Coordinates of C-alpha atoms and ligand atoms in Angstrom, one line a residue:
Chain A
M30 CA 22.3 9.3 35.9
S31 CA 22.6 6.5 33.5
L32 CA 21.9 3.2 34.9
K33 CA 22.5 -0.2 33.4
I34 CA 19.4 -2.4 33.9
L35 CA 19.1 -6.1 33.7
V36 CA 15.7 -7.5 33.1
A37 CA 14.8 -11.2 33.5
V38 CA 12.2 -12.6 31.2
K39 CA 10.7 -16.1 31.4
R40 CA 9.1 -18.1 28.6
V41 CA 5.8 -19.5 29.9
V42 CA 2.6 -21.0 28.7
D43 CA 0.3 -18.1 27.7
Y44 CA -2.1 -16.9 30.4
N45 CA -5.1 -17.8 28.3
V46 CA -4.2 -21.5 28.0
K47 CA -5.9 -23.9 30.4
V48 CA -3.3 -26.6 31.0
R49 CA -4.0 -30.2 31.9
P50 CA -1.9 -32.9 33.5
L51 CA -0.3 -35.5 31.2
A52 CA -2.2 -38.8 31.1
D53 CA 0.4 -40.5 33.4
G54 CA 0.4 -37.5 35.8
S55 CA 4.1 -37.0 35.4
G56 CA 3.8 -33.4 34.5
V57 CA 1.8 -30.8 32.7
D58 CA 0.9 -31.2 29.0
I59 CA 2.4 -28.2 27.3
A60 CA 3.4 -29.9 24.0
N61 CA 1.3 -27.7 21.8
A62 CA 0.5 -24.8 24.1
K63 CA 1.0 -21.2 23.0
M64 CA 4.1 -19.8 24.7
S65 CA 4.5 -16.2 25.7
I66 CA 6.6 -13.9 27.8
N67 CA 5.5 -14.1 31.5
P68 CA 3.1 -11.1 31.9
F69 CA 5.0 -9.8 35.0
C70 CA 8.3 -9.9 33.0
E71 CA 6.6 -7.9 30.2
I72 CA 5.8 -5.2 32.9
A73 CA 9.5 -5.4 34.0
V74 CA 10.7 -4.8 30.4
E75 CA 8.3 -1.9 30.1
E76 CA 9.5 -0.3 33.3
A77 CA 13.2 -0.6 32.2
V78 CA 12.4 0.9 28.8
R79 CA 10.6 3.8 30.4
L80 CA 13.5 4.5 32.6
K81 CA 15.7 4.6 29.5
E82 CA 13.3 6.9 27.7
K83 CA 13.4 9.2 30.7
G84 CA 17.2 9.4 30.5
V85 CA 17.6 7.6 33.9
A86 CA 18.9 4.4 32.3
S87 CA 21.4 4.0 29.4
E88 CA 21.2 0.3 28.7
V89 CA 18.7 -2.4 29.1
I90 CA 19.7 -6.1 28.9
A91 CA 17.1 -8.8 28.7
V92 CA 18.1 -12.2 30.1
S93 CA 16.2 -15.5 29.8
I94 CA 17.1 -18.9 31.1
G95 CA 15.5 -21.9 29.3
P96 CA 15.4 -23.8 26.0
K97 CA 16.6 -22.4 22.7
Q98 CA 13.1 -21.1 21.9
S99 CA 13.4 -18.6 24.8
Q100 CA 15.1 -16.5 22.2
E101 CA 11.5 -15.6 21.1
Q102 CA 10.8 -14.0 24.5
I103 CA 14.1 -12.2 24.4
R104 CA 13.3 -10.9 20.9
T105 CA 10.0 -9.7 22.3
A106 CA 11.8 -7.8 25.0
L107 CA 14.2 -6.3 22.4
A108 CA 11.2 -5.3 20.3
L109 CA 9.8 -3.5 23.3
G110 CA 13.0 -1.5 23.6
A111 CA 15.7 -3.6 25.4
D112 CA 19.1 -3.1 23.8
R113 CA 20.6 -6.6 23.9
G114 CA 19.9 -10.1 25.1
I115 CA 21.5 -13.0 26.9
L116 CA 20.1 -16.5 26.6
V117 CA 21.2 -19.0 29.2
E118 CA 20.4 -22.1 27.3
T119 CA 19.3 -25.3 29.0
D120 CA 16.7 -27.9 28.5
D121 CA 16.6 -28.7 32.2
A122 CA 13.7 -27.1 34.1
L123 CA 15.8 -25.1 36.6
Q124 CA 14.3 -24.2 39.9
P125 CA 14.2 -20.6 41.2
L126 CA 17.4 -21.1 43.3
A127 CA 19.3 -22.3 40.2
I128 CA 17.8 -19.5 38.1
A129 CA 18.9 -17.0 40.8
K130 CA 22.4 -18.4 40.7
C131 CA 22.5 -18.0 36.9
L132 CA 21.3 -14.4 37.3
K133 CA 23.9 -13.8 40.1
A134 CA 26.7 -14.9 37.7
L135 CA 25.4 -12.5 35.1
V136 CA 25.1 -9.7 37.7
E137 CA 28.8 -10.2 38.5
K138 CA 29.6 -10.0 34.8
E139 CA 27.5 -7.1 33.8
S140 CA 27.3 -5.1 37.1
P141 CA 23.9 -3.7 36.6
D142 CA 22.6 -0.9 38.8
L143 CA 19.1 -2.3 38.8
V144 CA 17.6 -5.7 38.2
I145 CA 13.9 -5.7 37.3
M146 CA 12.1 -9.0 37.4
G147 CA 8.5 -10.2 37.6
K148 CA 7.0 -11.0 41.0
Q149 CA 5.8 -14.4 39.9
S150 CA 6.0 -16.7 37.0
I151 CA 2.4 -17.7 36.1
D152 CA 3.4 -21.4 35.4
G153 CA 5.2 -22.4 38.6
D154 CA 3.6 -19.6 40.7
N155 CA 6.8 -19.5 42.8
N156 CA 7.3 -15.9 43.6
Q157 CA 10.9 -16.6 44.7
T158 CA 13.5 -15.7 42.2
G159 CA 13.9 -12.0 42.8
Q160 CA 14.1 -12.4 46.6
M161 CA 16.7 -15.2 46.1
L162 CA 18.8 -13.1 43.8
G163 CA 18.7 -10.4 46.5
A164 CA 20.1 -12.8 49.1
L165 CA 22.8 -14.2 46.8
T166 CA 24.0 -10.7 45.7
S167 CA 23.4 -8.9 49.0
M168 CA 21.2 -6.4 47.1
G169 CA 18.0 -4.9 48.6
Q170 CA 14.7 -6.0 47.2
G171 CA 11.6 -4.0 46.3
T172 CA 9.1 -6.7 45.6
F173 CA 5.5 -6.4 44.3
A174 CA 6.3 -2.9 43.0
S175 CA 3.5 -0.5 41.9
E176 CA 5.8 2.5 41.7
V177 CA 9.6 2.9 41.1
D178 CA 11.4 6.1 41.6
V179 CA 15.2 6.2 41.0
N180 CA 17.1 9.1 42.6
D181 CA 20.5 9.9 43.9
G182 CA 21.9 6.4 44.0
K183 CA 18.8 5.0 45.6
V184 CA 15.5 3.6 44.4
K185 CA 12.2 4.2 46.2
V186 CA 9.8 1.4 45.7
T187 CA 6.1 1.4 46.5
R188 CA 4.9 -2.1 47.2
E189 CA 1.5 -3.8 47.0
V190 CA 1.1 -5.5 50.3
D191 CA -1.8 -7.3 52.0
G192 CA -2.7 -4.3 54.1
G193 CA -2.3 -1.7 51.3
L194 CA 0.8 0.0 50.2
Q195 CA 4.3 0.1 51.7
T196 CA 7.2 2.3 50.5
V197 CA 10.9 1.3 51.0
E198 CA 14.1 2.9 49.9
L199 CA 17.0 0.8 48.7
N200 CA 20.6 1.5 48.0
L201 CA 21.6 0.8 44.4
P202 CA 22.3 -1.7 43.0
A203 CA 18.9 -3.2 43.9
I204 CA 16.3 -5.6 42.7
V205 CA 12.7 -4.7 41.9
T206 CA 10.0 -7.2 41.2
T207 CA 6.9 -6.0 39.4
D208 CA 3.2 -6.1 40.3
L209 CA 0.3 -5.6 38.0
R210 CA -0.2 -1.9 38.6
L211 CA 3.4 -0.8 37.9
N212 CA 2.6 0.1 34.2
E213 CA 0.7 -1.0 31.2
P214 CA 3.2 -2.6 28.7
R215 CA 3.1 -1.2 25.2
Y216 CA 2.6 -3.2 22.0
A217 CA 5.7 -3.7 19.9
S218 CA 5.4 -2.0 16.6
L219 CA 6.3 -3.8 13.4
P220 CA 9.4 -1.7 12.7
N221 CA 10.6 -2.4 16.2
I222 CA 10.0 -6.1 15.8
M223 CA 12.1 -5.9 12.6
K224 CA 14.8 -3.9 14.4
A225 CA 14.9 -6.4 17.3
K226 CA 16.0 -9.1 15.0
K227 CA 19.3 -7.3 14.5
K228 CA 20.0 -6.5 18.1
P229 CA 22.8 -8.6 19.7
L230 CA 21.8 -11.8 21.5
D231 CA 24.6 -13.8 23.3
T232 CA 24.2 -17.3 24.4
T233 CA 25.7 -19.0 27.4
T234 CA 24.8 -22.0 29.6
P235 CA 24.3 -22.7 33.3
A236 CA 27.5 -24.8 33.2
D237 CA 29.5 -21.9 31.7
L238 CA 28.2 -19.7 34.5
G239 CA 29.2 -22.3 37.1
V240 CA 25.7 -23.3 38.1
D241 CA 24.7 -26.8 38.9
S242 CA 21.2 -27.5 37.4
A243 CA 20.4 -30.4 39.8
A244 CA 17.0 -30.0 41.4
S245 CA 16.4 -30.7 45.1
V246 CA 12.7 -30.6 44.7
Q247 CA 11.1 -33.3 42.6
T248 CA 7.6 -33.4 41.2
L249 CA 6.1 -36.7 42.0
K250 CA 2.7 -36.2 40.5
V251 CA 0.5 -33.6 38.8
E252 CA -3.3 -33.9 39.0
L253 CA -6.5 -31.9 38.4
P254 CA -7.9 -30.1 41.5
A255 CA -11.1 -31.5 43.0
E256 CA -14.1 -30.7 40.8
R257 CA -16.9 -28.6 42.2
S258 CA -20.3 -30.3 42.0
A259 CA -22.6 -28.7 39.5
G260 CA -24.7 -25.8 40.8
V261 CA -28.2 -24.5 40.0
M262 CA -29.6 -21.4 38.4
V263 CA -32.1 -19.4 40.5
A264 CA -34.9 -17.3 39.0
D265 CA -34.6 -14.3 41.1
V266 CA -33.2 -12.7 44.2
A267 CA -36.0 -14.1 46.5
E268 CA -35.1 -17.6 45.4
L269 CA -31.4 -16.9 45.9
V270 CA -31.9 -15.7 49.5
D271 CA -34.2 -18.6 50.3
K272 CA -31.6 -21.1 49.1
L273 CA -28.8 -19.4 51.0
K274 CA -30.9 -19.4 54.2
N275 CA -32.6 -22.8 54.0
E276 CA -30.5 -25.0 51.7
A277 CA -26.9 -23.9 52.1
K278 CA -27.5 -22.3 55.5
V279 CA -24.7 -19.8 55.0
I280 CA -26.6 -16.6 55.9
Chain B
M20 CA 11.9 -33.1 63.4
S21 CA 12.0 -29.5 64.6
I22 CA 10.0 -26.8 63.1
L23 CA 10.5 -23.0 63.2
V24 CA 7.3 -21.0 62.5
I25 CA 7.8 -17.4 61.5
A26 CA 5.1 -15.3 63.2
E27 CA 3.0 -12.9 61.2
H28 CA 2.2 -10.0 63.6
D29 CA 2.0 -6.2 64.0
N30 CA 4.3 -6.2 67.1
A31 CA 1.3 -5.7 69.5
S32 CA -0.7 -8.8 68.4
L33 CA -0.4 -12.0 66.5
K34 CA -2.1 -12.3 63.1
P35 CA -4.4 -15.3 62.8
A36 CA -2.4 -16.5 59.7
T37 CA 0.2 -17.7 62.2
L38 CA -2.4 -20.1 63.7
N39 CA -3.0 -21.6 60.3
V40 CA 0.8 -22.1 59.8
L41 CA 1.0 -23.8 63.2
A42 CA -1.7 -26.3 62.0
A43 CA 0.5 -27.1 59.0
A44 CA 3.5 -27.5 61.3
Q45 CA 1.5 -30.0 63.4
A46 CA 0.6 -31.9 60.3
I47 CA 4.4 -32.3 59.6
G48 CA 4.9 -33.2 63.3
G49 CA 7.8 -32.5 65.7
D50 CA 8.7 -29.7 68.2
I51 CA 7.4 -26.4 67.1
D52 CA 9.1 -23.1 68.0
V53 CA 7.9 -19.7 66.9
L54 CA 10.2 -16.8 65.9
V55 CA 8.7 -13.3 66.6
A56 CA 10.9 -10.7 64.9
G57 CA 9.8 -7.2 65.5
A58 CA 10.3 -4.0 67.5
D59 CA 8.4 -3.7 70.8
C60 CA 6.9 -7.0 70.0
A61 CA 6.3 -8.4 73.5
G62 CA 2.6 -8.4 72.9
A63 CA 3.0 -10.6 69.8
A64 CA 5.4 -12.9 71.5
E65 CA 3.0 -13.4 74.5
A66 CA 0.2 -14.2 72.1
A67 CA 2.4 -16.7 70.2
A68 CA 3.3 -18.4 73.6
A69 CA -0.4 -18.8 74.3
A70 CA -1.1 -20.6 70.9
A71 CA -1.7 -24.3 71.0
G72 CA 1.2 -26.6 70.5
V73 CA 4.1 -24.2 70.7
A74 CA 7.2 -25.4 72.6
K75 CA 9.1 -22.1 72.7
V76 CA 8.9 -18.6 71.4
I77 CA 12.0 -16.9 70.3
K78 CA 11.7 -13.1 70.5
A79 CA 14.0 -10.9 68.5
D80 CA 13.1 -7.4 69.5
N81 CA 15.1 -4.9 67.6
A82 CA 14.5 -1.7 65.6
A83 CA 16.0 -3.4 62.5
Y84 CA 12.9 -5.7 62.4
A85 CA 10.2 -3.0 63.0
H86 CA 8.8 -3.0 59.5
Q87 CA 9.8 -6.6 58.5
L88 CA 12.4 -5.4 56.0
A89 CA 13.3 -8.6 54.1
E90 CA 17.0 -7.7 54.0
N91 CA 17.2 -7.8 57.8
V92 CA 14.6 -10.4 58.8
A93 CA 15.9 -13.0 56.2
L94 CA 19.4 -12.8 57.8
L95 CA 17.8 -13.4 61.2
I96 CA 15.8 -16.4 59.9
A97 CA 18.8 -17.9 58.2
E98 CA 20.7 -17.5 61.5
V99 CA 18.1 -18.8 63.9
G100 CA 16.7 -21.4 61.4
K101 CA 19.9 -23.2 60.9
G102 CA 19.2 -25.9 63.5
Y103 CA 15.7 -26.7 62.3
S104 CA 14.4 -29.3 59.8
H105 CA 11.5 -27.0 58.6
I106 CA 11.0 -23.2 58.5
L107 CA 7.4 -22.2 57.9
A108 CA 5.6 -18.9 57.3
P109 CA 2.2 -17.9 55.9
A110 CA 2.0 -17.2 52.1
T111 CA 1.1 -13.6 52.8
T112 CA 2.9 -10.8 51.0
N113 CA 5.2 -10.6 54.0
G114 CA 6.0 -14.3 54.0
K115 CA 6.5 -14.3 50.2
N116 CA 8.8 -11.4 50.5
I117 CA 11.0 -12.8 53.3
M118 CA 11.1 -16.6 53.0
P119 CA 12.7 -17.1 49.5
R120 CA 15.5 -14.7 50.6
A121 CA 16.1 -16.7 53.8
A122 CA 16.0 -19.9 51.8
A123 CA 18.7 -18.7 49.4
L124 CA 20.9 -17.7 52.3
L125 CA 20.5 -21.3 53.5
D126 CA 21.2 -22.6 50.0
T127 CA 17.8 -24.4 49.9
Q128 CA 15.1 -24.4 47.3
A129 CA 12.0 -22.8 48.9
I130 CA 8.6 -24.3 48.5
S131 CA 5.7 -21.8 48.0
D132 CA 2.1 -21.9 49.0
I133 CA 1.5 -25.5 50.2
I134 CA -2.1 -26.7 50.5
A135 CA -1.4 -30.2 52.0
V136 CA 1.2 -32.0 53.9
E137 CA 1.7 -35.6 52.6
S138 CA 4.7 -36.4 54.8
A139 CA 7.6 -34.5 56.3
D140 CA 9.2 -34.0 52.9
T141 CA 6.2 -34.2 50.5
F142 CA 3.7 -31.5 49.9
K143 CA 0.9 -30.4 47.6
R144 CA 0.8 -27.1 45.9
P145 CA -1.2 -25.5 43.2
I146 CA 0.6 -24.4 40.0
Y147 CA -0.6 -22.8 36.7
A148 CA -3.2 -20.7 38.6
G149 CA -4.5 -23.7 40.4
N150 CA -5.4 -25.5 37.1
V151 CA -3.3 -28.4 38.4
I152 CA -2.0 -29.5 41.7
A153 CA 1.5 -30.8 42.0
T154 CA 2.8 -33.2 44.6
I155 CA 6.4 -32.4 45.3
Q156 CA 9.2 -33.9 47.4
S157 CA 12.2 -32.0 48.8
S158 CA 15.5 -33.5 49.6
D159 CA 16.9 -30.3 51.2
S160 CA 18.0 -30.7 54.8
I161 CA 16.2 -27.6 55.8
K162 CA 12.8 -27.1 54.1
V163 CA 11.7 -23.5 53.8
I164 CA 8.0 -23.4 53.1
T165 CA 5.2 -20.9 52.8
V166 CA 1.7 -22.1 53.7
R167 CA -1.6 -21.2 52.0
T168 CA -3.5 -20.3 55.2
T169 CA -7.0 -21.1 53.8
A170 CA -5.9 -24.8 53.4
F171 CA -5.3 -25.3 57.1
D172 CA -7.7 -24.7 60.0
G173 CA -5.9 -22.6 62.6
V174 CA -4.9 -24.1 65.9
A175 CA -6.5 -22.6 69.1
A176 CA -5.2 -19.1 70.0
E177 CA -5.4 -19.9 73.7
G178 CA -4.4 -22.7 76.0
G179 CA -0.7 -23.0 75.3
S180 CA 2.0 -21.9 77.8
A181 CA 5.3 -21.8 75.9
S182 CA 8.3 -20.1 77.3
V183 CA 9.6 -16.9 75.7
E184 CA 13.3 -16.6 75.1
S185 CA 14.7 -13.3 74.0
I186 CA 17.7 -13.2 71.7
D187 CA 19.7 -10.0 71.0
T188 CA 20.8 -10.9 67.5
A189 CA 20.5 -7.7 65.4
T190 CA 21.0 -8.3 61.8
D191 CA 20.7 -5.0 60.0
A192 CA 21.9 -5.4 56.4
G193 CA 22.0 -1.6 56.1
I194 CA 20.8 -1.6 52.5
S195 CA 17.1 -0.7 52.9
T196 CA 15.0 1.6 54.9
F197 CA 11.3 1.9 55.5
V198 CA 9.8 5.1 54.1
G199 CA 6.1 4.8 54.9
E200 CA 2.9 2.9 54.4
E201 CA -0.7 3.5 53.5
L202 CA -2.8 0.9 55.2
A203 CA -6.4 0.4 54.3
K204 CA -8.7 1.0 57.3
S205 CA -11.9 -0.8 57.4
D206 CA -14.4 -1.9 60.0
R207 CA -15.3 -4.9 57.9
P208 CA -13.6 -8.3 58.5
E209 CA -10.3 -9.0 57.0
L210 CA -10.7 -10.4 53.5
T211 CA -8.7 -13.6 53.9
A212 CA -10.3 -14.4 57.3
A213 CA -14.0 -13.4 56.6
S214 CA -16.7 -16.1 56.5
I215 CA -18.6 -14.2 53.8
V216 CA -17.0 -12.3 51.0
I217 CA -18.8 -10.2 48.3
S218 CA -16.7 -9.2 45.4
G219 CA -17.2 -6.8 42.5
G220 CA -15.7 -6.8 39.0
R221 CA -15.6 -4.6 35.9
G222 CA -19.4 -4.9 35.8
M223 CA -19.6 -2.5 38.7
Q224 CA -18.6 0.3 36.3
N225 CA -17.0 2.6 38.9
G226 CA -15.9 3.0 42.5
E227 CA -19.1 4.7 43.7
N228 CA -21.2 1.7 42.7
F229 CA -19.2 -0.4 45.1
E230 CA -21.2 1.3 47.8
M231 CA -24.0 -1.1 46.9
L232 CA -21.7 -4.0 47.8
Y233 CA -20.6 -2.3 51.0
K234 CA -24.3 -2.1 52.1
V235 CA -24.8 -5.8 51.5
A236 CA -21.5 -6.6 53.2
D237 CA -22.5 -4.6 56.3
K238 CA -25.8 -6.5 56.6
L239 CA -24.0 -9.9 56.3
G240 CA -20.8 -9.0 58.3
A241 CA -18.9 -9.7 55.1
A242 CA -15.7 -8.5 53.6
V243 CA -15.5 -6.9 50.2
G244 CA -13.2 -8.1 47.4
A245 CA -12.7 -7.4 43.8
S246 CA -11.3 -8.7 40.5
R247 CA -8.1 -7.4 39.0
A248 CA -10.1 -5.5 36.4
A249 CA -11.9 -3.5 39.1
V250 CA -8.5 -2.8 40.9
D251 CA -6.8 -1.8 37.6
A252 CA -9.6 0.5 36.8
G253 CA -9.2 2.2 40.1
Y254 CA -12.6 1.3 41.5
V255 CA -11.1 -0.1 44.7
P256 CA -7.5 -0.4 46.2
N257 CA -5.1 -3.2 45.4
D258 CA -5.5 -4.9 48.7
L259 CA -9.0 -6.0 47.6
Q260 CA -7.8 -8.1 44.6
V261 CA -8.7 -11.8 44.8
G262 CA -7.0 -14.2 42.6
Q263 CA -3.8 -16.0 41.4
T264 CA -1.7 -12.9 41.9
G265 CA -3.8 -11.3 44.7
K266 CA -5.4 -12.8 47.8
I267 CA -6.6 -16.3 48.3
V268 CA -9.9 -16.6 50.0
A269 CA -12.1 -19.6 51.0
P270 CA -15.1 -18.3 52.9
D271 CA -18.3 -20.1 53.7
L272 CA -20.0 -17.9 51.1
Y273 CA -18.5 -16.0 48.2
V274 CA -20.7 -13.8 46.1
A275 CA -19.2 -12.7 42.7
V276 CA -21.0 -9.7 41.2
G277 CA -20.2 -8.5 37.7
I278 CA -17.2 -10.8 37.5
S279 CA -16.7 -13.0 34.4
G280 CA -14.7 -15.8 36.1
A281 CA -11.3 -15.7 34.4
I282 CA -9.1 -18.6 35.6
Q283 CA -6.8 -16.1 37.4
H284 CA -9.8 -14.9 39.5
L285 CA -11.1 -18.4 40.1
A286 CA -7.7 -19.4 41.5
G287 CA -8.3 -17.1 44.4
M288 CA -11.8 -18.1 45.4
K289 CA -12.8 -21.5 44.0
D290 CA -12.2 -23.3 47.3
S291 CA -15.0 -21.3 48.9
K292 CA -17.8 -23.5 50.4
V293 CA -20.7 -21.9 48.6
I294 CA -20.3 -19.6 45.5
V295 CA -22.9 -17.3 44.2
A296 CA -22.6 -15.5 40.9
I297 CA -24.6 -12.6 39.7
N298 CA -24.0 -11.7 36.1
K299 CA -26.1 -10.5 33.2
D300 CA -24.3 -12.8 30.7
E301 CA -25.5 -16.4 31.1
E302 CA -22.4 -17.6 29.3
A303 CA -20.0 -16.1 31.8
P304 CA -17.6 -18.8 33.0
I305 CA -18.2 -17.9 36.6
F306 CA -21.4 -19.9 36.4
Q307 CA -19.4 -23.0 35.9
V308 CA -18.1 -22.8 39.5
A309 CA -21.2 -21.3 41.1
D310 CA -23.5 -23.3 43.4
Y311 CA -26.2 -20.7 42.8
G312 CA -26.2 -18.6 39.6
L313 CA -28.4 -15.6 39.0
V314 CA -28.6 -14.1 35.5
A315 CA -29.5 -10.5 36.1
D316 CA -28.5 -6.9 35.9
L317 CA -26.5 -6.3 39.0
F318 CA -27.9 -2.8 39.3
T319 CA -31.3 -4.2 40.1
A320 CA -30.3 -7.5 41.7
V321 CA -27.8 -6.1 44.3
P322 CA -30.2 -3.5 45.8
E323 CA -32.9 -6.2 45.9
L324 CA -30.6 -8.5 47.7
E325 CA -29.8 -5.8 50.2
Q326 CA -33.5 -5.3 50.8
A327 CA -34.2 -9.0 51.2
L328 CA -31.6 -9.5 53.9
Ligands
FAD24 C1 -0.6 -12.2 35.0 C2 -2.0 -12.0 35.3 C3 -2.5 -12.1 36.6 C4 -3.8 -11.9 36.9 N1 -4.2 -12.0 38.2 C5 -5.5 -11.8 38.5 C6 -6.0 -11.9 39.8 O1 -5.2 -12.2 40.8 N2 -7.3 -11.7 40.1 C7 -8.2 -11.4 39.1 O2 -9.4 -11.2 39.3 N3 -7.8 -11.3 37.8 C8 -6.5 -11.5 37.5 N4 -6.1 -11.4 36.2 C9 -7.0 -10.9 35.2 C10 -8.0 -11.9 34.6 O3 -7.4 -12.5 33.5 C11 -9.3 -11.1 34.1 O4 -8.9 -10.2 33.1 C12 -10.1 -10.4 35.2 O5 -10.3 -11.3 36.3 C13 -11.4 -9.9 34.7 O6 -12.1 -9.1 35.7 P1 -13.7 -9.0 35.6 O7 -14.3 -10.4 35.7 O8 -14.1 -8.0 36.6 O9 -13.9 -8.3 34.2 P2 -14.5 -8.9 32.8 O10 -13.9 -10.1 32.4 O11 -14.6 -7.7 31.9 O12 -16.0 -9.3 33.3 C14 -17.0 -8.4 33.7 C15 -18.3 -9.2 33.8 O13 -19.3 -8.3 34.3 C16 -20.5 -8.7 33.7 N5 -21.4 -7.5 33.8 C17 -21.2 -6.3 33.1 N6 -22.2 -5.5 33.4 C18 -23.0 -6.1 34.2 C19 -24.3 -5.8 34.9 N7 -24.8 -4.6 34.7 N8 -24.9 -6.7 35.6 C20 -24.4 -8.0 35.8 N9 -23.2 -8.3 35.2 C21 -22.5 -7.4 34.4 C22 -20.1 -9.1 32.3 O14 -21.1 -10.0 31.8 C23 -18.8 -9.8 32.5 O15 -19.0 -11.2 32.7 C24 -4.7 -11.6 35.9 C25 -4.3 -11.6 34.5 C26 -3.0 -11.8 34.2 C27 -2.5 -11.8 32.8
AMP25 N1 13.8 -19.1 33.5 C1 13.9 -17.8 33.8 N2 14.5 -17.0 32.9 C2 14.5 -15.7 33.2 N3 13.9 -15.1 34.3 C3 13.3 -15.9 35.1 C4 13.2 -17.3 34.9 N4 12.5 -17.9 35.9 C5 12.2 -16.8 36.8 N5 12.6 -15.7 36.3 C6 12.4 -14.3 36.8 O1 11.9 -14.4 38.1 C7 10.6 -13.9 38.2 C8 9.8 -14.6 39.3 O2 9.7 -16.0 38.9 P1 9.3 -17.1 40.0 O3 10.2 -17.0 41.2 O4 9.6 -18.4 39.2 O5 7.9 -16.9 40.3 C9 10.1 -13.9 36.8 O6 9.0 -13.0 36.6 C10 11.3 -13.6 36.0 O7 11.6 -12.2 36.0

């Protein structure tokens, strides 16, 4: 088997950065924040590259939708082993439905057998795009994957669900969204980072793909969550139990 | 306004998460119907009919919905949901799996994980791991929403007397099949519904040491949770993970043992009423959200705690 795999990677504020609202509450202050590839997308790239290394896949294409700088995240994917990249360049903050429509247009162009995405972007915390792409392309979806097994024109996906684990089987082409336990992404080696600079990277736009970027959901305000009032340190277990019983009255 | 609530259930009974979603639906206001999609799901449909404030239960009882396959259930929701102004489901793994797919079929932008209803079109939701709260407004004619269950007190499970209408719509997309599941079995309360949760992190060192937490949990009637690090290391199964990308809990008492307090973990528990942290490192960020902090070696403190209860 030699599958063509499309991987979607998003440029997001690094997971170590604690963001704050802008002074006027109109958005989040990310002006000088460190940007990275969304961790779940990194897991998606790793999974695709492993499938290629196992001989299951023959080509891995990394796609990102966002500003010009999203090239950096595509190059990261290329350094991890993806073969070529596509940037859908836009300065608009597209919502998951519009992102899914861009990806649908690329799916129609590239006809991948498998699309691997993250389960969630850690900025918007949407957890939507893979499922939406599934609906738009009539592909099956294996979300929150902790194990992926491609065989005989089908993919078996073990999913992390609230009650434990669930396994489903999907006809190819299909969509997989990654959960944390799917794999541990490798670090890109320096030679591979150098090689990635020479790999092909095409650029297109939402308009070229026929996608309207208009957003039906507007952000009216962004604010800090309610602060918790300061707590106290207790000296020992006896004091802790006393406080929980007599002060907080929770046990 | 007319609201369709997608029931979370196991065919035989209704999951409490549905009652929280009904509360969010009441906050929006309007007639509330409940869709129960399943196989042999009469028990769940009857339970939904008994819940407070439900006008009508729509039961779609078909083998295609037995395991809540998103490919099939989303088609049904898009079909049944067409006439409603809002479609709501809990932000459980099942709701998150199905609702965006249904939303895309309806060509609307889904809204994930709301924590407050400001008006029929305006909602609050956490973003960036709960570092900030966004107030958002939707202009879509059908609003497809998942609800953070811990943010809404559930409506009464009894007292309602809605009618149950069966529909024979069978939407089998034919592209996915259920293979199997491994569900965790536990006599302890369900993590997201428990009034006390005790969680362990990397500091627990291995799975056997979680036995100490189980003993405390059993004395308190508590559920046991974990940090991502403890799940990744294989100490405990994935369904115990609390956090931004795991389960959201908001019990009366949350006890964090050997957990440093990364923002991704805090995202899942910082709305707990009372937080206790036990950690040997007095600089650990978990102490910044703790009501009661104890700097101690967990291997002495936890057995002492069990003795003291
Ligand atoms: C995309 C993404 C998503 C994530 N999602 C989640 C999530 O949903 N939930 C989550 O929890 N994390 C999540 N994380 C991981 C998170 O960033 C932290 O790495 C994780 O929470 C750390 O777990 P920990 O506190 O158990 O481990 P550590 O940070 O290693 O902390 C262990 C703590 O134990 C203490 N300790 C050690 N020994 C003892 C002892 N004998 N007695 C007392 N204390 C002791 C130490 O002082 C330390 O504070 C996510 C990360 C990413 C990148
Ligand atoms: N702008 C984007 N560019 C590329 N992929 C994206 C983008 N937004 C979302 N995705 C993909 O969709 C997944 C889920 O994102 P979300 O639905 O926003 O939580 C991400 O992990 C990516 O794989």
